[in-house]
PDB file of C-alpha atoms in Angstrom:
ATOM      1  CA  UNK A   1      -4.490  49.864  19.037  1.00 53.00           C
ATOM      2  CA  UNK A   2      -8.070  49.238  19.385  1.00 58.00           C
ATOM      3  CA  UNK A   3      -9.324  45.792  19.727  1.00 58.00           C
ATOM      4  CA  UNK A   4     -11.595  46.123  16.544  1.00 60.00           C
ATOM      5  CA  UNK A   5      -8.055  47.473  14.639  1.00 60.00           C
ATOM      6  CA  UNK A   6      -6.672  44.876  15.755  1.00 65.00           C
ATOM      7  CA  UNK A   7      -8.903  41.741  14.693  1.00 63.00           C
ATOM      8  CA  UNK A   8      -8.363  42.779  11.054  1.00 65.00           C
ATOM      9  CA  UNK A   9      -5.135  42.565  11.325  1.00 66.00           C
ATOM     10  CA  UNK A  10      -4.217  38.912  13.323  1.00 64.00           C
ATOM     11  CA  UNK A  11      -7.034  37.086  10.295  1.00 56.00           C
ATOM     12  CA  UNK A  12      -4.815  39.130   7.511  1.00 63.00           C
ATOM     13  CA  UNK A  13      -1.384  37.508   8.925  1.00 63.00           C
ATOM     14  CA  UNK A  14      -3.358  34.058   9.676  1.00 58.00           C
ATOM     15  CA  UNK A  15      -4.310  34.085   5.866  1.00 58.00           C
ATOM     16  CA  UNK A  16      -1.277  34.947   4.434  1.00 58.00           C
ATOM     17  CA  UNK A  17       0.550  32.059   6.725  1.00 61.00           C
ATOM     18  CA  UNK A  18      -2.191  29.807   5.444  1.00 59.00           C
ATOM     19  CA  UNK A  19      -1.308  30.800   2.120  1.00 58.00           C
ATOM     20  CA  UNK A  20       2.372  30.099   2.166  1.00 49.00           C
ATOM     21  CA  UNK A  21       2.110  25.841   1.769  1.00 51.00           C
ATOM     22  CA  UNK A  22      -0.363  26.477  -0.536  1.00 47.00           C
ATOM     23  CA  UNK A  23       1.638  28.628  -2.805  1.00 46.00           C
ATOM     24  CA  UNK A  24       4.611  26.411  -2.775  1.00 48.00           C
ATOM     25  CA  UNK A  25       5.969  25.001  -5.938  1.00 54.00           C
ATOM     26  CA  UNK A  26       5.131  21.375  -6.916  1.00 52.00           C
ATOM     27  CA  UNK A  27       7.741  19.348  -9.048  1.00 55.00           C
ATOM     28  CA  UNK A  28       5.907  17.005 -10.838  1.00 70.00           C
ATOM     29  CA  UNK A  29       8.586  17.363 -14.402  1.00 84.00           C
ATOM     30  CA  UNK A  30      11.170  15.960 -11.398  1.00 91.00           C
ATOM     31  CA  UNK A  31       9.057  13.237 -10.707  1.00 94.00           C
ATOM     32  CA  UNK A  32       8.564  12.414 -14.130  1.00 94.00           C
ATOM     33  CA  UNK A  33      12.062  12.249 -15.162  1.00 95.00           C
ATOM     34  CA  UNK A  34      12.429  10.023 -12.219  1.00 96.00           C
ATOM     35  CA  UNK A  35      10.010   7.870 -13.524  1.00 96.00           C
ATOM     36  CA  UNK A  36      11.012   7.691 -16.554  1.00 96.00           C
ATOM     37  CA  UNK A  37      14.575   6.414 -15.898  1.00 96.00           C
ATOM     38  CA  UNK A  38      12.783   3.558 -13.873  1.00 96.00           C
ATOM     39  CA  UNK A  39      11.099   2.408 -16.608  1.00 96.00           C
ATOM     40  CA  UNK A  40      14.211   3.488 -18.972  1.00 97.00           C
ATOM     41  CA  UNK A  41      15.624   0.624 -16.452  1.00 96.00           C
ATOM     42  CA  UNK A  42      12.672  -2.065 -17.066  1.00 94.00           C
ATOM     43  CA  UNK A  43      10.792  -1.483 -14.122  1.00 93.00           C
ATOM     44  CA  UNK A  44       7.168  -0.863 -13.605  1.00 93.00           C
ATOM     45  CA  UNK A  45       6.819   2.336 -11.815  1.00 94.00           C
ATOM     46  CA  UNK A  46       4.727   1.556  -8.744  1.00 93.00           C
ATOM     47  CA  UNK A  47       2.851   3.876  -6.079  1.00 94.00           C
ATOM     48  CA  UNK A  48       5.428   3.579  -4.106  1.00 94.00           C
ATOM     49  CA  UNK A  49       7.622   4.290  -6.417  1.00 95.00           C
ATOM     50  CA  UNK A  50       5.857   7.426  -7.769  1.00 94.00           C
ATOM     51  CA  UNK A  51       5.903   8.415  -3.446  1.00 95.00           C
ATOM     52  CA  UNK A  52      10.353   7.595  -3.465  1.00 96.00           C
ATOM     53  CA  UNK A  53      10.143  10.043  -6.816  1.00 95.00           C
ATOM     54  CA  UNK A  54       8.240  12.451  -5.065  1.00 94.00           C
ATOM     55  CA  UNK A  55      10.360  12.414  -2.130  1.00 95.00           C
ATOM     56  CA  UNK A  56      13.701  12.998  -4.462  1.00 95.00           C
ATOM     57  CA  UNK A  57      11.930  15.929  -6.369  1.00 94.00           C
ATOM     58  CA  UNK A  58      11.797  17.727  -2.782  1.00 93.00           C
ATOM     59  CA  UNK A  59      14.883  16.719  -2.012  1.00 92.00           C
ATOM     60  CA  UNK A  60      14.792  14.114   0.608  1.00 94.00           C
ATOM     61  CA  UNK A  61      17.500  11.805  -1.771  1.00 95.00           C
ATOM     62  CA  UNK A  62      18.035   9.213   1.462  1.00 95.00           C
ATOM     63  CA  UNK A  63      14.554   8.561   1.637  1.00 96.00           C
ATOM     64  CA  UNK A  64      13.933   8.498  -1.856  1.00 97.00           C
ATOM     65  CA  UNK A  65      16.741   5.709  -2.844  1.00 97.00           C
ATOM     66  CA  UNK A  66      15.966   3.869   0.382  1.00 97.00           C
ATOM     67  CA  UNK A  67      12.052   3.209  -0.636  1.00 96.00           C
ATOM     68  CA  UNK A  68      13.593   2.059  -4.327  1.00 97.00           C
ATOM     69  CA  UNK A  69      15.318  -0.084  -2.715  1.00 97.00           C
ATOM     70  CA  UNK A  70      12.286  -1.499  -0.728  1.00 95.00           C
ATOM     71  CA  UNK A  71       9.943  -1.594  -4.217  1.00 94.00           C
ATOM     72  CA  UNK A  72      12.656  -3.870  -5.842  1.00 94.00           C
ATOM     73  CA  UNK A  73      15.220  -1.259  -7.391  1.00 96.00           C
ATOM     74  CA  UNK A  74      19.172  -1.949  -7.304  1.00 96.00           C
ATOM     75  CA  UNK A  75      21.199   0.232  -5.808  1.00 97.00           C
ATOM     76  CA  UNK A  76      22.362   2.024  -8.998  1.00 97.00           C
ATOM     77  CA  UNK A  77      18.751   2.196 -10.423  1.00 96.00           C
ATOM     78  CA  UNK A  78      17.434   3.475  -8.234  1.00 97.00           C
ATOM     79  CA  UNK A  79      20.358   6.438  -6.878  1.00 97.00           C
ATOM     80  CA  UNK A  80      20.361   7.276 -10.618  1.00 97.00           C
ATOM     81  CA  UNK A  81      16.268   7.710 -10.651  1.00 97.00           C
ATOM     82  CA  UNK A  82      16.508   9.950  -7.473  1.00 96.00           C
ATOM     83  CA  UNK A  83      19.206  11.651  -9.078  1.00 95.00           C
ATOM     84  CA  UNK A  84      17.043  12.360 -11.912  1.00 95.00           C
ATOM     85  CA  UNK A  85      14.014  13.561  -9.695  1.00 94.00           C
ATOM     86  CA  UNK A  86      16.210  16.722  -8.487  1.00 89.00           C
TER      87      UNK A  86
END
């Protein structure tokens, strides 16, 4: 392959691989319902709260209980919030 084939070629993969975080789906009804059951619970939903929601919506339930925890959730709050976030 010629060299000036071949530049086309290595930017057309390089953008598509760029592309792929870009496309991928946010969950931000997840993050809501997680939310919501926090303040279903009485408690003000904090940034760092709205970050543990985020993390449950992708999946990452350890973290997301664990930093409910840390902003002043029970236990049960906040595993049922994360729950709610899938």
């Amino acid at each position: 392959m010629r060299p000036s084939a071949r530049i086309p070629s290595i930017l057309a993969g390089l953008v598509l691989a760029a592309g792929a975080p870009v496309a991928a789906p946010a969950a931000p009804t997840s993050v809501q319902d997680c939310e919501q059951y926090i303040v279903k619970h009485g408690k003000q939903v904090t940034d760092a709260a709205g970050q543990a929601c985020y993390e449950g919506a992708i999946g990452n339930q350890t973290s997301c209980a664990a930093s409910l925890q840390e902003a002043g959730l029970s236990a049960d709050v906040a595993d049922g919030a994360c729950r709610a976030a899938r």
